[in-house]
PDB file of C-alpha atoms and ligand atoms in Angstrom:
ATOM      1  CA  UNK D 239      28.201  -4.544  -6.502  1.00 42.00           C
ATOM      2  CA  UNK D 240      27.256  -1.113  -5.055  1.00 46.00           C
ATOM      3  CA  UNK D 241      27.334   1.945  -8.044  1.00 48.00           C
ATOM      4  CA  UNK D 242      29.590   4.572  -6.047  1.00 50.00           C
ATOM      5  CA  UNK D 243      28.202   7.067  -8.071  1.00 53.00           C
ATOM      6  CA  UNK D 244      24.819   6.651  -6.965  1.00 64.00           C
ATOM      7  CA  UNK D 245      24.934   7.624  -3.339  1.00 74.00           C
ATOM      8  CA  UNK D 246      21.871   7.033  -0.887  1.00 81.00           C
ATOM      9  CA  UNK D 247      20.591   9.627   0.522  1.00 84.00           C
ATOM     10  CA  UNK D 248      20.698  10.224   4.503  1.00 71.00           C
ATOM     11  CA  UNK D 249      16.644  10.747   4.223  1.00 89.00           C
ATOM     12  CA  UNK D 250      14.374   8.755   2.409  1.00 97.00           C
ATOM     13  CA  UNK D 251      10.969   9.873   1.226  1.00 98.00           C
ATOM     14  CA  UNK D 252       8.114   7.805   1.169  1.00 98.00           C
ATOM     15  CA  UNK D 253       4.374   7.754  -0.345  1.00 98.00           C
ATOM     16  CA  UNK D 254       1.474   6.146   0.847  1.00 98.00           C
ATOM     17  CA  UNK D 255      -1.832   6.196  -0.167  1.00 98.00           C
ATOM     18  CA  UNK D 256      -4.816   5.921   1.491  1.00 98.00           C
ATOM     19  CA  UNK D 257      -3.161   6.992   5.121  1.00 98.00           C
ATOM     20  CA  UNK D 258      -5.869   8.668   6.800  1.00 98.00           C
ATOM     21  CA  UNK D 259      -6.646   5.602   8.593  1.00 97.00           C
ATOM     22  CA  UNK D 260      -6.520   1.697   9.253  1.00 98.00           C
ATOM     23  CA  UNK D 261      -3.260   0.109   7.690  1.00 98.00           C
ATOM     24  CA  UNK D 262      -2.386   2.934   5.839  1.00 98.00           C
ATOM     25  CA  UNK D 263      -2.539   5.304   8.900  1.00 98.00           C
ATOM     26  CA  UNK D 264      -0.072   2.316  10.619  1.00 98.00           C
ATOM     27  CA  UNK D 265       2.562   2.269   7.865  1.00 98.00           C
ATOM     28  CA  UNK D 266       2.706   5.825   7.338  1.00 98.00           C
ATOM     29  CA  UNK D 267       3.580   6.283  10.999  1.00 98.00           C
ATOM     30  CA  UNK D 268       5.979   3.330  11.020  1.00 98.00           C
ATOM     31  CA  UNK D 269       7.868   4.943   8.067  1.00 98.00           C
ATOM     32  CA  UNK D 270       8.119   7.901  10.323  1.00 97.00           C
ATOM     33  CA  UNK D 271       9.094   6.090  12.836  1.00 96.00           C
ATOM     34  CA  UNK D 272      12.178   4.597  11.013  1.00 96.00           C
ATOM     35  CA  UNK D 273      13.488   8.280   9.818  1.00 96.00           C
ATOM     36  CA  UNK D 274      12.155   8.800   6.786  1.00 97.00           C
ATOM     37  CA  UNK D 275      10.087  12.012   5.302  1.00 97.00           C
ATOM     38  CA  UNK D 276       6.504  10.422   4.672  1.00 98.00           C
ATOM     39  CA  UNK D 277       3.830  11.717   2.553  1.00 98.00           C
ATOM     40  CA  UNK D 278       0.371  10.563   3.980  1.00 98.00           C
ATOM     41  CA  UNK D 279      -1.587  10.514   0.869  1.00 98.00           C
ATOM     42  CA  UNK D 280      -5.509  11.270   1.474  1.00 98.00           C
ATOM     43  CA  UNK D 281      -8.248  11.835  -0.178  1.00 97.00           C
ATOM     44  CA  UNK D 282     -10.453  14.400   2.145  1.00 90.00           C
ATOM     45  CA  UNK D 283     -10.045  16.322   4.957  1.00 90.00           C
ATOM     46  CA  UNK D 284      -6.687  16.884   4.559  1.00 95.00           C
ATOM     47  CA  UNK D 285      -6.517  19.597   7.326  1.00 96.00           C
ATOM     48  CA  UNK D 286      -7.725  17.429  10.048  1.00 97.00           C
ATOM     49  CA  UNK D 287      -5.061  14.939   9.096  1.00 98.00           C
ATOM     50  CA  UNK D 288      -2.026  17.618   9.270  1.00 98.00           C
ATOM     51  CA  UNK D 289      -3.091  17.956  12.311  1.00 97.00           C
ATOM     52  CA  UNK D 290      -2.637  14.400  13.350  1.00 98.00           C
ATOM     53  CA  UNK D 291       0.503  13.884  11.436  1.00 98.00           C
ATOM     54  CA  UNK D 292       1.937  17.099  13.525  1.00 97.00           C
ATOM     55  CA  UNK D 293       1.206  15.670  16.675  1.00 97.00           C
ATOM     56  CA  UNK D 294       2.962  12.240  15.900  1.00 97.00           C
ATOM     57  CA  UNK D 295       6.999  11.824  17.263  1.00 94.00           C
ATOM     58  CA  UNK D 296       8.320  12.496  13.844  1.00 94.00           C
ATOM     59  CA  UNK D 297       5.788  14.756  12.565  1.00 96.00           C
ATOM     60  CA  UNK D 298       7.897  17.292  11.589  1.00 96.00           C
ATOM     61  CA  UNK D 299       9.078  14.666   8.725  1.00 96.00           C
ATOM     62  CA  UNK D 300       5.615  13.900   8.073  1.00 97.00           C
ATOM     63  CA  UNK D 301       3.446  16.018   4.972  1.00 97.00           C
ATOM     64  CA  UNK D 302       0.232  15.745   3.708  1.00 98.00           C
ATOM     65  CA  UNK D 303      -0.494  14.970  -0.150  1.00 98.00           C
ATOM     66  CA  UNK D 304      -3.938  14.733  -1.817  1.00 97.00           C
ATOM     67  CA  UNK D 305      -4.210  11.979  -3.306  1.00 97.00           C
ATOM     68  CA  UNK D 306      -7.490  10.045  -5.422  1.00 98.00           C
ATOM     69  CA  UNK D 307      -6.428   7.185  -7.225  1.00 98.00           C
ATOM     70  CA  UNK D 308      -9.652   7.844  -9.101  1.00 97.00           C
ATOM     71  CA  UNK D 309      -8.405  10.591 -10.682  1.00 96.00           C
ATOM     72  CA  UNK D 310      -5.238  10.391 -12.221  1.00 96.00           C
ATOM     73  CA  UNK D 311      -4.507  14.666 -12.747  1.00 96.00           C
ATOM     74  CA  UNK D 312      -4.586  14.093  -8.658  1.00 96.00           C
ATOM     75  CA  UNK D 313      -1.935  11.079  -8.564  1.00 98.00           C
ATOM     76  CA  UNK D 314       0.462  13.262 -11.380  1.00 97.00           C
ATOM     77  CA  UNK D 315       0.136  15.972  -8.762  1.00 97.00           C
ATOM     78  CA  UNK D 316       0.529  14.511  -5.814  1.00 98.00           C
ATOM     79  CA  UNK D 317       3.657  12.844  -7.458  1.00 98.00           C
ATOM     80  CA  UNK D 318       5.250  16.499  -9.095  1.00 98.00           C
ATOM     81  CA  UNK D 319       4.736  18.019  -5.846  1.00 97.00           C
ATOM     82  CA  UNK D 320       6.784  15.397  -3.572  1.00 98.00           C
ATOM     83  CA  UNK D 321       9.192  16.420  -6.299  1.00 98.00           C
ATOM     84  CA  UNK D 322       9.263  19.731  -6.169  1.00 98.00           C
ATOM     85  CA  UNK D 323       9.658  19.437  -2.220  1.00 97.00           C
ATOM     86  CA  UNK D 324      11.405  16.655  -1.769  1.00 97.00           C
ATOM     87  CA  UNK D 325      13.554  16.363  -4.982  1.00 96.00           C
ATOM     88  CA  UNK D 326      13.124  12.501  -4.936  1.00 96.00           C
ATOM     89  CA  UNK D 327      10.594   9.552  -3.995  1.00 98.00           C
ATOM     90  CA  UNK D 328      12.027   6.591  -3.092  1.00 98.00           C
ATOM     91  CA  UNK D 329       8.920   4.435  -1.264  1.00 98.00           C
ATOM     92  CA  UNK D 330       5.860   4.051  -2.702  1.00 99.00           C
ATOM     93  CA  UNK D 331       3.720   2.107  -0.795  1.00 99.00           C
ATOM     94  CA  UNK D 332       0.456   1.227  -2.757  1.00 99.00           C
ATOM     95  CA  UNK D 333      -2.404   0.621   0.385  1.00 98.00           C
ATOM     96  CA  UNK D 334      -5.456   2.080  -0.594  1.00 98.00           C
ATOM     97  CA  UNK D 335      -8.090  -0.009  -1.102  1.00 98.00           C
ATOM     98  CA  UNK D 336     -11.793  -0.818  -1.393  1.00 98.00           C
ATOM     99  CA  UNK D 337     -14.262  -3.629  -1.074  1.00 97.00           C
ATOM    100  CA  UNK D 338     -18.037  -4.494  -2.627  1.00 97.00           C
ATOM    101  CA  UNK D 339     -18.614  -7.168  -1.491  1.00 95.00           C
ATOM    102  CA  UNK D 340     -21.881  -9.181  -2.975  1.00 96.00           C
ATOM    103  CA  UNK D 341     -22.396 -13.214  -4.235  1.00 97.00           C
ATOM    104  CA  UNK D 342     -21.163 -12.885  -8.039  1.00 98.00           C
ATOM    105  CA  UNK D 343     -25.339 -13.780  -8.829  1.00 98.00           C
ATOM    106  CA  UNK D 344     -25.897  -9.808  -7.173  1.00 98.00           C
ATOM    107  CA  UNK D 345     -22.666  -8.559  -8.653  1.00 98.00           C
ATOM    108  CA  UNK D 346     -23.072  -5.498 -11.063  1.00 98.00           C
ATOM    109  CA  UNK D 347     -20.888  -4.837 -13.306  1.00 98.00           C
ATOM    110  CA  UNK D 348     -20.293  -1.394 -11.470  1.00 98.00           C
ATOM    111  CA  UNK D 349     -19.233  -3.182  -8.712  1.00 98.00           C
ATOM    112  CA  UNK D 350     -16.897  -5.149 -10.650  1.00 98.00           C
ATOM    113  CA  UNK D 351     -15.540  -2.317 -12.797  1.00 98.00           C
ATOM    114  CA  UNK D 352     -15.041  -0.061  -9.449  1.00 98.00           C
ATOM    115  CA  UNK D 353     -13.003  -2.307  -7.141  1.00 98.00           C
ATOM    116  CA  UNK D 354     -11.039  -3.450 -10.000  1.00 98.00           C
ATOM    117  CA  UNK D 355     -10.127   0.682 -10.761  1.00 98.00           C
ATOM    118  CA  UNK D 356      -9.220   1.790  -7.243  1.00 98.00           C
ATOM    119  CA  UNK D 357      -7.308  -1.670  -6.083  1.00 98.00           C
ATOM    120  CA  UNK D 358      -5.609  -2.360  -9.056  1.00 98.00           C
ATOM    121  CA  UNK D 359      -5.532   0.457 -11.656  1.00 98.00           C
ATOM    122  CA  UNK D 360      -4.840   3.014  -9.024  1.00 98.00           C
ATOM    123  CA  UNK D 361      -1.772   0.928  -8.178  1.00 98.00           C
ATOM    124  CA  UNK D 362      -0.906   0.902 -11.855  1.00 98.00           C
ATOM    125  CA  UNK D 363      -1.610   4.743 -11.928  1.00 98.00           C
ATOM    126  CA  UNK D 364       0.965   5.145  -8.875  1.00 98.00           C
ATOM    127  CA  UNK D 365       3.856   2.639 -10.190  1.00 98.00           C
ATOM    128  CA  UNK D 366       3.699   4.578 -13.489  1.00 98.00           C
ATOM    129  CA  UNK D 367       3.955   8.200 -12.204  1.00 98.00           C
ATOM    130  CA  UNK D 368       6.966   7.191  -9.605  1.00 98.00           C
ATOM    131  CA  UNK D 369       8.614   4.600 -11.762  1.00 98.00           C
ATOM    132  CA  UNK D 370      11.057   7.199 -13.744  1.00 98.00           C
ATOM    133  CA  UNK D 371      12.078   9.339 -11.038  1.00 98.00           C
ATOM    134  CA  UNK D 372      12.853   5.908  -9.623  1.00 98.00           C
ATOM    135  CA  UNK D 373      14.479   4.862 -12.450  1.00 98.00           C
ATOM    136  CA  UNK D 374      16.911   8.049 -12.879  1.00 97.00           C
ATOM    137  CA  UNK D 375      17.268   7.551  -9.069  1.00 97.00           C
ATOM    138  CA  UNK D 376      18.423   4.134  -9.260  1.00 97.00           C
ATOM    139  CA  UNK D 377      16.596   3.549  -6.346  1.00 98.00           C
ATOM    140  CA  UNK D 378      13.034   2.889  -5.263  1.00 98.00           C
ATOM    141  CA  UNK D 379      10.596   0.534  -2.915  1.00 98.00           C
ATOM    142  CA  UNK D 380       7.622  -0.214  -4.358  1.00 99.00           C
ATOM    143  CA  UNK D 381       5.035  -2.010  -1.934  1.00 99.00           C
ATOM    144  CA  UNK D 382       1.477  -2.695  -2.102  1.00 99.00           C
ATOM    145  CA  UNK D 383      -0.565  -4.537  -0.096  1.00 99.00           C
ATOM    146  CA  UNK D 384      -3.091  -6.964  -1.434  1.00 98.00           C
ATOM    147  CA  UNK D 385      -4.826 -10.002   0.435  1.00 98.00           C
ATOM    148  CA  UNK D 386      -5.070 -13.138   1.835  1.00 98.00           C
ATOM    149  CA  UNK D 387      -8.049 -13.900  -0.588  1.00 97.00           C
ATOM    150  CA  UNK D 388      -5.647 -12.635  -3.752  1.00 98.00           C
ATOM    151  CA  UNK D 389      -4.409 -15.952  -3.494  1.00 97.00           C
ATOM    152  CA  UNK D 390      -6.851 -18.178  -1.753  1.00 96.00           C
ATOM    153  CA  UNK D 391     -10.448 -16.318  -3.311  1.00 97.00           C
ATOM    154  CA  UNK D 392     -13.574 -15.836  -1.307  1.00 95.00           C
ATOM    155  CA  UNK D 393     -16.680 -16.344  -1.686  1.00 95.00           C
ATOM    156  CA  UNK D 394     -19.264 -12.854  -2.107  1.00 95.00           C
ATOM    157  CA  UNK D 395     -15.512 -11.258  -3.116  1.00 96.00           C
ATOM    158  CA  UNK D 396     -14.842 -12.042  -6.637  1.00 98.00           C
ATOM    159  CA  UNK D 397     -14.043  -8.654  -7.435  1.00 98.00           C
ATOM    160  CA  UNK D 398     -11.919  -7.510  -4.891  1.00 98.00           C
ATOM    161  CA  UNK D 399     -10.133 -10.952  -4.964  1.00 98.00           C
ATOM    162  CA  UNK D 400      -9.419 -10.316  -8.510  1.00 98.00           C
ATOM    163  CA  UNK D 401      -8.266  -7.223  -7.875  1.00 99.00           C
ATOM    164  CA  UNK D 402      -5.777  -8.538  -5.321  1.00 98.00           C
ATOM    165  CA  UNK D 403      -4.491 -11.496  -7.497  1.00 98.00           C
ATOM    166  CA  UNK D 404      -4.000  -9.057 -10.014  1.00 98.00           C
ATOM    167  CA  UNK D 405      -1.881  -6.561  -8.307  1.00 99.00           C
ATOM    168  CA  UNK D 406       0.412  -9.841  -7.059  1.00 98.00           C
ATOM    169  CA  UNK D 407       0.537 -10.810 -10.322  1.00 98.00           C
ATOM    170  CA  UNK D 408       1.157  -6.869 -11.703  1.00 99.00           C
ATOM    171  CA  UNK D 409       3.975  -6.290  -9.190  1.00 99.00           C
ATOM    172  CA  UNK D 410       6.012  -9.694 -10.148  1.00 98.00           C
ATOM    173  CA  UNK D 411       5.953  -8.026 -14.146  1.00 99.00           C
ATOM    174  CA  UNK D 412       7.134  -4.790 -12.734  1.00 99.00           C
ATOM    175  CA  UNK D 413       9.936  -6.465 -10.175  1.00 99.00           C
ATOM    176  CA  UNK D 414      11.012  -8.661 -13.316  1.00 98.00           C
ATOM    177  CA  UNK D 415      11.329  -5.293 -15.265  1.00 98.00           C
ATOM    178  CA  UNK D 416      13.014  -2.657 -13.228  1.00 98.00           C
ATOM    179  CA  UNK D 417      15.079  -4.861 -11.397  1.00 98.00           C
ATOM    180  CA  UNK D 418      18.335  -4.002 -12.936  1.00 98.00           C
ATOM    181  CA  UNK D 419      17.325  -0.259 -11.568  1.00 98.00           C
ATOM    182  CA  UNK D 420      17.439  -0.647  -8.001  1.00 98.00           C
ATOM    183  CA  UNK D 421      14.099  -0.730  -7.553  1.00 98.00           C
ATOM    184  CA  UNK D 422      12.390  -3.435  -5.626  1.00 99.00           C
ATOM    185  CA  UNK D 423       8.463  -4.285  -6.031  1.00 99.00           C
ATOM    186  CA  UNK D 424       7.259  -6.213  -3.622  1.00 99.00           C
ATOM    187  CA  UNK D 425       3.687  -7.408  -1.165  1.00 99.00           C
ATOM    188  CA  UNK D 426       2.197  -7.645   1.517  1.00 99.00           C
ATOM    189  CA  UNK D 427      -0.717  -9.654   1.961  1.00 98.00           C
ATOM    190  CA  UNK D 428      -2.383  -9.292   4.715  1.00 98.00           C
ATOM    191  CA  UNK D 429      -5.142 -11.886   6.546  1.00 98.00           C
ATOM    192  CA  UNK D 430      -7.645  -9.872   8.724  1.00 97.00           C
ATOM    193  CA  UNK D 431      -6.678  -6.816  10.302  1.00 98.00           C
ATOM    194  CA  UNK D 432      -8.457  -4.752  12.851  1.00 96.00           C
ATOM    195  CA  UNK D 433      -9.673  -1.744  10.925  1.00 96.00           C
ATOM    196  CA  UNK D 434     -12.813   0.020   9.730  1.00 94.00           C
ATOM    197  CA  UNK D 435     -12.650  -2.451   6.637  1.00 93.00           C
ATOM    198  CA  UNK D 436     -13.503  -5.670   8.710  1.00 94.00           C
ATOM    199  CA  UNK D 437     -15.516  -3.732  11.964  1.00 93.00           C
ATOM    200  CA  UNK D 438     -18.457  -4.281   9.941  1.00 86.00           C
ATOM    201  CA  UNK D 439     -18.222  -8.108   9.308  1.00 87.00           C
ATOM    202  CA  UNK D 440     -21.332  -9.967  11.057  1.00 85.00           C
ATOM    203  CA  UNK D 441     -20.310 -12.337  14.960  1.00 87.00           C
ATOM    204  CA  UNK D 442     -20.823 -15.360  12.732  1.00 84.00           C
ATOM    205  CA  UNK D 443     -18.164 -14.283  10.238  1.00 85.00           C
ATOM    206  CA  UNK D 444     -15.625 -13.140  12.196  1.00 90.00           C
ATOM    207  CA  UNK D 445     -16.039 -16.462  14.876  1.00 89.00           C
ATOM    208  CA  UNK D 446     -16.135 -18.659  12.053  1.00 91.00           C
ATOM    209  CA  UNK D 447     -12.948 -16.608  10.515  1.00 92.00           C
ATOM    210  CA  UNK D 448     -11.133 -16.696  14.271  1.00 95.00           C
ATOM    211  CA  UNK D 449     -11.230 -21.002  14.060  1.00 94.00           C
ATOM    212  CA  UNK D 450      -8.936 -20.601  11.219  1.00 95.00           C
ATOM    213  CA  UNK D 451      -6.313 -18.481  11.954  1.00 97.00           C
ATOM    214  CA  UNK D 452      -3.749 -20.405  13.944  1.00 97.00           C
ATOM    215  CA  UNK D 453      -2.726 -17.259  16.454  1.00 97.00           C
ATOM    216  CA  UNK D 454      -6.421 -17.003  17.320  1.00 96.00           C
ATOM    217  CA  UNK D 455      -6.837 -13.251  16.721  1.00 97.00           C
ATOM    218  CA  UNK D 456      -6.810 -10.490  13.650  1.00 97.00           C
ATOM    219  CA  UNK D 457      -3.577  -8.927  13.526  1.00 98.00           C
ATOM    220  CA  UNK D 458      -3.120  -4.736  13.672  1.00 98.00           C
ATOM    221  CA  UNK D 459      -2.200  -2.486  11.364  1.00 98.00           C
ATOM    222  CA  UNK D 460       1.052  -2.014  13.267  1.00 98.00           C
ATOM    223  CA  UNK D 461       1.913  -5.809  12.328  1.00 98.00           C
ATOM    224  CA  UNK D 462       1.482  -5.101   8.983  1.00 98.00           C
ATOM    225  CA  UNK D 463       3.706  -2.009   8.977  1.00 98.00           C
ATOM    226  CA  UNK D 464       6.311  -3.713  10.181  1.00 98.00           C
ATOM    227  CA  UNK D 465       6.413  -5.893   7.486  1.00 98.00           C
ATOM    228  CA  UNK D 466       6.441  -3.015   5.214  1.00 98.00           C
ATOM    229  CA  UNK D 467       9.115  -1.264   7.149  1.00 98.00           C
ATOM    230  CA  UNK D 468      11.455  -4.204   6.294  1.00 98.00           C
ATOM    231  CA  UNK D 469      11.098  -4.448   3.034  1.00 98.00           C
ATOM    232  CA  UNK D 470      11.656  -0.810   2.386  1.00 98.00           C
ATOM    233  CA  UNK D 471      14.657  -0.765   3.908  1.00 97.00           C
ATOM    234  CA  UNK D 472      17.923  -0.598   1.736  1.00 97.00           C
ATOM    235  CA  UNK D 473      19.172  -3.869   3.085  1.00 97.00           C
ATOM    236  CA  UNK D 474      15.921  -5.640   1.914  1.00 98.00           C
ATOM    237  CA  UNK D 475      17.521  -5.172  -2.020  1.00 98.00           C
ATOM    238  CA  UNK D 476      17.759  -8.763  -2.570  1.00 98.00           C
ATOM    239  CA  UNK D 477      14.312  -9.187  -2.332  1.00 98.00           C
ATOM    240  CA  UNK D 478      12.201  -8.288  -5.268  1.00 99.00           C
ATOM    241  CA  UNK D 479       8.936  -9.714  -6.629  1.00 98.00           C
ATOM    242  CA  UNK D 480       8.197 -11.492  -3.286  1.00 98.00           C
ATOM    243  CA  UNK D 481       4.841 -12.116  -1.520  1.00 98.00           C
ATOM    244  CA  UNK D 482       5.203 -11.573   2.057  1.00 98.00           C
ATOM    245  CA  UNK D 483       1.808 -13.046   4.336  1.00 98.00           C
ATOM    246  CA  UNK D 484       0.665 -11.447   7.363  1.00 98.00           C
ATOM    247  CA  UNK D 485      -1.767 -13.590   8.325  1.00 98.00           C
ATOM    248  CA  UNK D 486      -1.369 -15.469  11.689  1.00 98.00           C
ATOM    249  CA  UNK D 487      -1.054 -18.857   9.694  1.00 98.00           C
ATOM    250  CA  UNK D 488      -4.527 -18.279   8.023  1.00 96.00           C
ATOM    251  CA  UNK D 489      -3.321 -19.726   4.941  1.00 93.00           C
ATOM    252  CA  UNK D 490       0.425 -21.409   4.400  1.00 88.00           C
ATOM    253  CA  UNK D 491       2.002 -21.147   1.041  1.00 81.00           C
TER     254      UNK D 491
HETATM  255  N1  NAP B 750      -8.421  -4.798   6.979  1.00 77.83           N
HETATM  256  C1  NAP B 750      -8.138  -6.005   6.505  1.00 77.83           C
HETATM  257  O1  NAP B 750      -8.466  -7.043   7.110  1.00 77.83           O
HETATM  258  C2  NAP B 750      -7.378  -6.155   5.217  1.00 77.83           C
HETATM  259  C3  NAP B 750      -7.003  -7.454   4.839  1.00 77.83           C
HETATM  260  C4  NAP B 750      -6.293  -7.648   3.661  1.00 77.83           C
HETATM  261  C5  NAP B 750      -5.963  -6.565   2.878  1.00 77.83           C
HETATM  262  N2  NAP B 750      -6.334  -5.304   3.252  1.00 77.83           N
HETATM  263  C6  NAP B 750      -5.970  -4.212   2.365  1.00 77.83           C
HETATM  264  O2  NAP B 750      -5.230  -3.244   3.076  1.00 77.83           O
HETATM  265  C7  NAP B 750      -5.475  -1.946   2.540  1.00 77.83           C
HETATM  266  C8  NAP B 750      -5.961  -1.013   3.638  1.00 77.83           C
HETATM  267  O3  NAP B 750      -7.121  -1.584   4.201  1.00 77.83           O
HETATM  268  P1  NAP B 750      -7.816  -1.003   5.520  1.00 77.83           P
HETATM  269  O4  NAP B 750      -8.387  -2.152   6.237  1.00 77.83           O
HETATM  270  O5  NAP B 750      -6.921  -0.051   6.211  1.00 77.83           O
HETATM  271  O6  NAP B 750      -9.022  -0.213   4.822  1.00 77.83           O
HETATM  272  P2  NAP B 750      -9.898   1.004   5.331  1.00 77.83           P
HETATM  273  O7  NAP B 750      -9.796   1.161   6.806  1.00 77.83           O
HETATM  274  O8  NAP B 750     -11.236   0.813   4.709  1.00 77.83           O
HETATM  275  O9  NAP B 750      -9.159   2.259   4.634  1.00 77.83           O
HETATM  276  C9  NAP B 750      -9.115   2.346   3.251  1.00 77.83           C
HETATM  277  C10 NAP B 750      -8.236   3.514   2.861  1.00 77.83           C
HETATM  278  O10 NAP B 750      -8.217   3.602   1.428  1.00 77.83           O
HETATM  279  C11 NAP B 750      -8.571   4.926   1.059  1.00 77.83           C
HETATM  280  N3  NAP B 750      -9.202   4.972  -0.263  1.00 77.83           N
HETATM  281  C12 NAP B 750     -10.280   4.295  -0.694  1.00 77.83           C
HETATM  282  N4  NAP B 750     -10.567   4.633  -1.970  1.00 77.83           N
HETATM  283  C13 NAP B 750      -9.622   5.534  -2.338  1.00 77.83           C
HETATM  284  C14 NAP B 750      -9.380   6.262  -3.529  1.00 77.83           C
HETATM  285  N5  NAP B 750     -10.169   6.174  -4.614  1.00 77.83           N
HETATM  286  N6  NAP B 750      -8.304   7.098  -3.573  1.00 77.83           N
HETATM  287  C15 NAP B 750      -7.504   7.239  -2.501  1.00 77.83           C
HETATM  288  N7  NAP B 750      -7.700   6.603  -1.328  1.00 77.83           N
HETATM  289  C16 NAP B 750      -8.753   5.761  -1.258  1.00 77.83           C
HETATM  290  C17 NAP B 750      -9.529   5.375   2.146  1.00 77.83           C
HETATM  291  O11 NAP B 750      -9.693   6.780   2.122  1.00 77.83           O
HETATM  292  P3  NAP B 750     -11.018   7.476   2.750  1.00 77.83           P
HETATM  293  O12 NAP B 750     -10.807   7.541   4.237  1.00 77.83           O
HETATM  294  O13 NAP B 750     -11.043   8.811   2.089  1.00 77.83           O
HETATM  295  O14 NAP B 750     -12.182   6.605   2.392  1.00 77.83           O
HETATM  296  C18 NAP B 750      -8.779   4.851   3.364  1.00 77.83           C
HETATM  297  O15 NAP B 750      -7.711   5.697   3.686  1.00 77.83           O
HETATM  298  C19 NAP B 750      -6.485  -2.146   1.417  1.00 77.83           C
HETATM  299  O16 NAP B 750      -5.838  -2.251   0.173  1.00 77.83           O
HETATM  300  C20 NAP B 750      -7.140  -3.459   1.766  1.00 77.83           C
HETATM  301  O17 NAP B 750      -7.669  -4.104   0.633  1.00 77.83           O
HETATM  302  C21 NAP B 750      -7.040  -5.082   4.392  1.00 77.83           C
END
């Protein structure tokens, strides 16, 4: 049953971190794309990006936030501004991410600790800062996007696959506790994708990698946006606490 008092709103805002480039840069532009007002969370050079984001179709719907999930005074701010300007947020879409990647043998705890904080505390950080605005809303999309190795591990990424497990596992407590809200958490977990993250992965890898996937190719950050697109969509509020792969059949459920 629909609450008549709780109107939607003819413009949707959305959040997404890390979307300076690769995926995040994709879904950010796909959000656009679909009509909504998107804040491309960065980290640096926020001028060159406003640039960008002005010369995308759209781009007058499109603002720049700065954004560290490092630093949690920057995620609070980032959040209070879209506030101020915006009056509501109503897609979060948790993307940035970071890999250090080493055999668990070579693995310092530093390595650990910091892959664990961006991929999976940062997340937290976000979910926490939008969740009551959400909440008094009774509305919100909450997406992040973890991995094909969150589920399946890999070897020389204990960390990051840990991290990405985690945030699966995070999002599922979150979807089981806000659900009543109108608030949706889902995932997207993507297989390879074409971006600066997997440029630098050796021939051997990425042939060896290739033999796996059944569609013979890493997918794009536009694939991965679309996915994202549908699921923060107001007709996608049946689904909540869901795992969706983007993969090209690398691994089946
Ligand atoms: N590419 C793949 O094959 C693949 C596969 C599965 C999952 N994923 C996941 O998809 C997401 C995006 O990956 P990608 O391939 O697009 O990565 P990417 O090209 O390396 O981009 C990473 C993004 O995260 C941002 N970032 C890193 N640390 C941050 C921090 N502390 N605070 C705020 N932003 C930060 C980066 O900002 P800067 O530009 O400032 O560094 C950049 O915008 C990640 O969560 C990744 O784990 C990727």
């Amino acid at each position: 049953m629909r609450d008549k008092d709780n109107a939607l709103p003819a413009l949707f805002t959305a959040l997404v971190t890390g979307a300076n480039r690769g995926i995040g840069w994709a879904v950010a532009k796909g959000l656009l794309e679909a009509g909504h007002q998107v804040y491309f969370g960065c980290r640096s050079k926020e001028e060159e990006l406003k640039s960008r984001v002005a010369d995308l179709p759209g781009g007058e719907r499109g603002e720049v936030v700065r954004l560290d999930l490092n630093d949690s005074a920057s995620i609070d701010g980032a959040v209070e501004s879209i506030l101020h300007r915006s009056g509501r947020v109503d897609i979060l879409v948790n993307n940035a991410g970071i890999v250090r990647d080493k055999l668990l043998v070579r693995m310092e705890e530093a390595d650990f600790r910091e892959v664990i904080d961006v991929n999976l505390v940062g997340p937290f950080r976000m979910v926490r800062a939008v969740l009551r605005p959400m909440m008094k809303q009774r509305y919100g999309r909450i997406i992040s996007i973890s991995s094909v190795v969150g589920t399946t591990g890999n070897a020389g990424q204990a960390n990051y696959a840990a991290s990405k497990g985690g945030l699966e596992a995070f999002s599922k407590s979150v979807a089981l506790e806000v659900g009543t809200r109108g608030i949706t958490v889902n995932v997207v977990a993507p297989g390879f994708i074409e971006t600066d993250m997997t440029a630098g992965l050796p021939e051997s890898v990425t042939s060896g990698v290739l033999d796996r996937i059944p569609v013979r190719r890493f997918g794009t950050g536009e694939e991965i946006a679309h996915a994202v697109r549908f699921l923060a969509d107001p007709a996608a509020g049946y689904i909540t606490g869901a795992v969706i792969p983007v993969n090209g059949g690398l691994a089946m459920p």
